[in-house]
XYZ file of C-alpha atoms in Angstrom:
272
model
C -34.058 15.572 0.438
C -34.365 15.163 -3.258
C -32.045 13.991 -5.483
C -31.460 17.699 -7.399
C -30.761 19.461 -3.526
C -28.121 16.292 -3.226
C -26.220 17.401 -6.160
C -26.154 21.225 -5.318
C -24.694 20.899 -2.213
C -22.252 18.108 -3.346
C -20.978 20.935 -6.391
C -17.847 21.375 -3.449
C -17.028 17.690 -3.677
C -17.300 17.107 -7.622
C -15.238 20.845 -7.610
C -12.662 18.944 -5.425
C -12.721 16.006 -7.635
C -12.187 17.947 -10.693
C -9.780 19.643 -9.585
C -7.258 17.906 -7.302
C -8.040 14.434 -9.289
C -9.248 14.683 -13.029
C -7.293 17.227 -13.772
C -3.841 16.301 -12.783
C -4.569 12.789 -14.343
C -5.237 14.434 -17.569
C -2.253 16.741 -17.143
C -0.208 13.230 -16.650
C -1.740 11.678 -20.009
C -1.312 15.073 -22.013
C 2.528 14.958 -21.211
C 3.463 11.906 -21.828
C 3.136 12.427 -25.434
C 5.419 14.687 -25.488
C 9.190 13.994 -25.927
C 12.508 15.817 -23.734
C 12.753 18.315 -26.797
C 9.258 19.286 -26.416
C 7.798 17.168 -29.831
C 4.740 15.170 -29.607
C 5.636 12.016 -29.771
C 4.558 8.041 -28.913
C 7.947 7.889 -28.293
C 7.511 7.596 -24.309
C 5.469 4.744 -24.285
C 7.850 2.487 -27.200
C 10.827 3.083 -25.009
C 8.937 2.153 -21.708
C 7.720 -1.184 -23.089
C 10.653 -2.263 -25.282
C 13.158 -0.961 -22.894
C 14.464 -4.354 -20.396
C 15.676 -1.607 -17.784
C 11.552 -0.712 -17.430
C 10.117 -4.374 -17.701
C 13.064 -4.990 -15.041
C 11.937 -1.834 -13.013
C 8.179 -2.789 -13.207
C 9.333 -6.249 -11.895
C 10.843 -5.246 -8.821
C 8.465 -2.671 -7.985
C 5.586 -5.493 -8.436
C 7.572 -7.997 -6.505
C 8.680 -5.183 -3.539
C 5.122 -4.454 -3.347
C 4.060 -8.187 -3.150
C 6.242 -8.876 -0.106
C 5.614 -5.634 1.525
C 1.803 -6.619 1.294
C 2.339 -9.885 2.143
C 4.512 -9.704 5.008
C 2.352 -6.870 6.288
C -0.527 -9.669 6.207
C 0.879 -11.904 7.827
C 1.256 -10.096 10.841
C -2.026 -8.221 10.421
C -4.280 -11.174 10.327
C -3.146 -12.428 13.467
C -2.725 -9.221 15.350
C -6.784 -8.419 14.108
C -7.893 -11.896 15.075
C -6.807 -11.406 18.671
C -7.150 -7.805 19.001
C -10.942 -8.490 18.438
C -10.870 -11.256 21.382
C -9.201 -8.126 24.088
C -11.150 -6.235 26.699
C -9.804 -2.957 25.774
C -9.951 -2.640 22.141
C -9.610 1.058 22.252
C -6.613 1.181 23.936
C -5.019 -1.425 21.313
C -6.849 0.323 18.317
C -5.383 3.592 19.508
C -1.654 2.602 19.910
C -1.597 1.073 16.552
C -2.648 4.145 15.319
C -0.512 6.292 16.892
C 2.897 6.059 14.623
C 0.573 6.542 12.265
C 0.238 10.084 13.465
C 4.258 10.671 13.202
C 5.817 12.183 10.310
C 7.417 9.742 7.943
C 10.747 11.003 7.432
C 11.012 10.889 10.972
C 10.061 7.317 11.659
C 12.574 6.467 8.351
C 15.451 8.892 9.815
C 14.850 6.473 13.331
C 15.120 3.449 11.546
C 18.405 5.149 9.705
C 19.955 5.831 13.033
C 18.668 2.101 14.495
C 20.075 -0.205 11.078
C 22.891 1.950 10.712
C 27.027 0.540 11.775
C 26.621 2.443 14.713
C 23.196 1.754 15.960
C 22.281 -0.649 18.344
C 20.815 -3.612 16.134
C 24.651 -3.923 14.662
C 25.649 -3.447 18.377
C 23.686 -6.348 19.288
C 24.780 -8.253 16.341
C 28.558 -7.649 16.800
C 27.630 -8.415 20.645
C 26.611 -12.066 19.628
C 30.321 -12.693 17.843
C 27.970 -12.275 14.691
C 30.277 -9.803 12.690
C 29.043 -6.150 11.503
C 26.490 -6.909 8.729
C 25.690 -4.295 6.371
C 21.768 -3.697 7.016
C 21.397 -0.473 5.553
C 20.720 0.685 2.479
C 19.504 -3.388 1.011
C 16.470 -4.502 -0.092
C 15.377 -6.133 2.933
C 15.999 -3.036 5.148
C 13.377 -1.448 2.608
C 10.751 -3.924 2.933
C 10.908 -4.153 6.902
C 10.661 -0.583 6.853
C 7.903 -0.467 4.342
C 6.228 -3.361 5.903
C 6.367 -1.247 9.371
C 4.747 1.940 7.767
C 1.977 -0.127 5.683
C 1.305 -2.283 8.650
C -1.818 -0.364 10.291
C -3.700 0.394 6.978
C -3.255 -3.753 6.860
C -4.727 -4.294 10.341
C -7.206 -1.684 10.115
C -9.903 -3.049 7.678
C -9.279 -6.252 8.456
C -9.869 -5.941 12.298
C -13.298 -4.458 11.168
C -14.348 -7.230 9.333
C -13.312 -9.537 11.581
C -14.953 -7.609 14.744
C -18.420 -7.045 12.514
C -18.953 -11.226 11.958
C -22.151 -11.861 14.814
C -20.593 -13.910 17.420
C -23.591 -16.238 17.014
C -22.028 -17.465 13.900
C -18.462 -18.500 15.711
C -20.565 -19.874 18.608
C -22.511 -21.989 16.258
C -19.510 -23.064 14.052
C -17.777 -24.668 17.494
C -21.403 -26.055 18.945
C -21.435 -28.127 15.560
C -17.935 -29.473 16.323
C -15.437 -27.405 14.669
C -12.259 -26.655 16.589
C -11.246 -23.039 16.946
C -8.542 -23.646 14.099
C -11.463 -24.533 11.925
C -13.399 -21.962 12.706
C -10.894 -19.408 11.760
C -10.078 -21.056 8.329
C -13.690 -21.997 7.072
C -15.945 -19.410 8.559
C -14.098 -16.242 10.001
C -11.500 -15.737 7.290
C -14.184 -16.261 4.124
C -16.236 -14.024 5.809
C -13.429 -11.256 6.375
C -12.353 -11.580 3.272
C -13.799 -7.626 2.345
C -11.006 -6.218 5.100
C -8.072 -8.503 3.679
C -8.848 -6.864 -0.086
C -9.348 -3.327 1.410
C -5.914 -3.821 2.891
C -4.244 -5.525 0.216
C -5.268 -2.128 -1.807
C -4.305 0.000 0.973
C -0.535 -1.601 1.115
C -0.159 -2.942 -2.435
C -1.051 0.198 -4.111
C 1.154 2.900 -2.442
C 4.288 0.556 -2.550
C 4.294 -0.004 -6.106
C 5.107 4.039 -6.375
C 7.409 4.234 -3.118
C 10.266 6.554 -3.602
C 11.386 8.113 -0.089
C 11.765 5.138 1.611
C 13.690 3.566 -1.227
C 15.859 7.052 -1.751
C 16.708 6.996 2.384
C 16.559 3.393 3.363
C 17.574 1.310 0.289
C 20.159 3.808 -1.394
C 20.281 3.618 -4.970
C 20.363 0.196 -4.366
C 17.004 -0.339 -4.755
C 15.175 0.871 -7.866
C 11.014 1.429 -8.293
C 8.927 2.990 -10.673
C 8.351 5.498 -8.258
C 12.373 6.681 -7.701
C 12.384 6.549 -11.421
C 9.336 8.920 -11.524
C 11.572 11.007 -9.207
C 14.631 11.278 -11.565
C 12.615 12.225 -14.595
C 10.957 14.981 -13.411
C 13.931 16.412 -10.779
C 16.803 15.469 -12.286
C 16.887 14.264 -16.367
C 13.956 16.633 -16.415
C 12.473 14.543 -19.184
C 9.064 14.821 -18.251
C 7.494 13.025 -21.005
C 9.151 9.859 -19.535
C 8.444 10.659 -16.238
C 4.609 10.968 -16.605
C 4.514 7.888 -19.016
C 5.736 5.771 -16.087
C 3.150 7.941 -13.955
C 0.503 6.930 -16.378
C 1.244 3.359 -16.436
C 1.599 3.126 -12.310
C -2.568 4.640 -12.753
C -2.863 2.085 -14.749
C -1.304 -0.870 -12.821
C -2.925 0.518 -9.374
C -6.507 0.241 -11.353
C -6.256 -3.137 -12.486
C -4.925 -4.270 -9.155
C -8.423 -3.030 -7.934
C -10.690 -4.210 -10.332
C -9.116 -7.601 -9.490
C -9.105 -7.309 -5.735
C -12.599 -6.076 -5.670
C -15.267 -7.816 -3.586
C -17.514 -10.440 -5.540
C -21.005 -9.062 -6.142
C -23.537 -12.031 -6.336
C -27.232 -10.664 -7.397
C -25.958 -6.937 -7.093
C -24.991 -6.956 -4.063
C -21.381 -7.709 -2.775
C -20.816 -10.723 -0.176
C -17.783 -11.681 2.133
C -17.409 -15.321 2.000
């Protein structure tokens, strides 16, 4: 197939591109020049970066994110490492999928109904002469509920990685004397590395601009650049605001990738 038949029948895809990607990005940059009276103005941007409410903001949104991704990582690895050792990976694979497949304001209204006063973790809790804690609508009710949601786009690439290194390599890493601990931490985990960055964008990323969770789980209690996002455009309807912080979440999610990227060595990329 040459390469002028490629392009033809790939006009749908750049049409989608266009479209549903460019487009809207350059709709984002256009209006956030443009002030709540309607002016055109650099106005937006000033306020953002001289304002201690948005470098405070942009904090806690970096620093939500960070311990959603990390906390989702730390049960990923693990879970990946010995999912590849199973019999049945398909039947694992398939029921960490699964929730997946569930709406998510239904898996956050069940987590509502199980942190709430009257669910049963405070039952248990109160059970255990423990008091009635207030888990609810605080920060760390939003990242274990985060971390939940992010977990399989964690486990995912990373399971991949690990389940693509040739067993001969392991085999030949414990013939030489390593112990399995060893193994893990000098040969499989370098050489997964391409699944941990995959999922590190796949969690970091989307939480930096999280805004139903934070609405339904953490109250107003807990403030990101994406429920700020949410108030410009639905409720101070100042727009120009709103898609300034849009524009500088694009830009924050693109340097993130650019410095989670895999390493390329002699134009090609590598995994240790």
């Amino acid at each position: 197939m040459n390469r002028r038949l490629q392009h033809v029948l790939a006009i749908p895809y750049y049409l989608w591109i266009v479209l549903f990607v460019v487009t809207p990005i350059l709709l984002l940059i256009y209006r956030s020049f443009f002030g709540i009276d309607g002016s055109l103005t650099f106005g937006n941007y000033i306020e953002y970066f001289s304002s201690p409410y948005y470098m405070q903001m942009t904090f806690a949104s970096f620093l939500s994110a960070l311990l959603v991704t990390l906390i989702t990582f730390l049960f990923a690895y693990p879970m990946a490492y010995f999912l590849t050792k199973t019999k049945r990976k398909d039947l694992w694979l398939m029921l960490i999928i699964l929730p997946t497949w569930i709406n998510l304001l239904l898996k956050i209204y069940a987590f509502i109904g199980l942190l709430s006063q009257t669910g049963p973790v405070v039952a248990l809790i109160q059970r255990f002469g423990l008091g009635s804690p207030q888990l609810l609508f605080t920060n760390a009710a939003f990242i274990l509920v985060a971390a939940y949601v992010e977990l399989p786009f964690m486990m995912l690439p990373i399971f991949n990685s690990i389940d693509e290194i040739p067993n001969s390599i392991i085999e030949a890493s414990l013939d030489l004397g390593s112990s399995e601990w060893v193994t893990l931490r000098r040969v499989i985990f370098p050489l997964s590395m391409r699944g941990v960055t995959s999922g590190v964008q796949a969690v970091f990323i989307p939480s930096l601009s999280l805004f139903m969770l934070t609405r339904l789980i953490g109250g107003n209690r807990v403030i990101t650049l994406g429920t700020a996002v949410e108030q410009h455009f639905l409720v101070t309807q100042n727009w120009g605001m709103g898609a300034t912080i849009g524009v500088v979440l694009l830009l924050l999610m693109v340097i993130v990738m650019r410095f989670t990227r895999p390493k390329e060595i002699g134009g090609s990329t590598h995994d240790a």
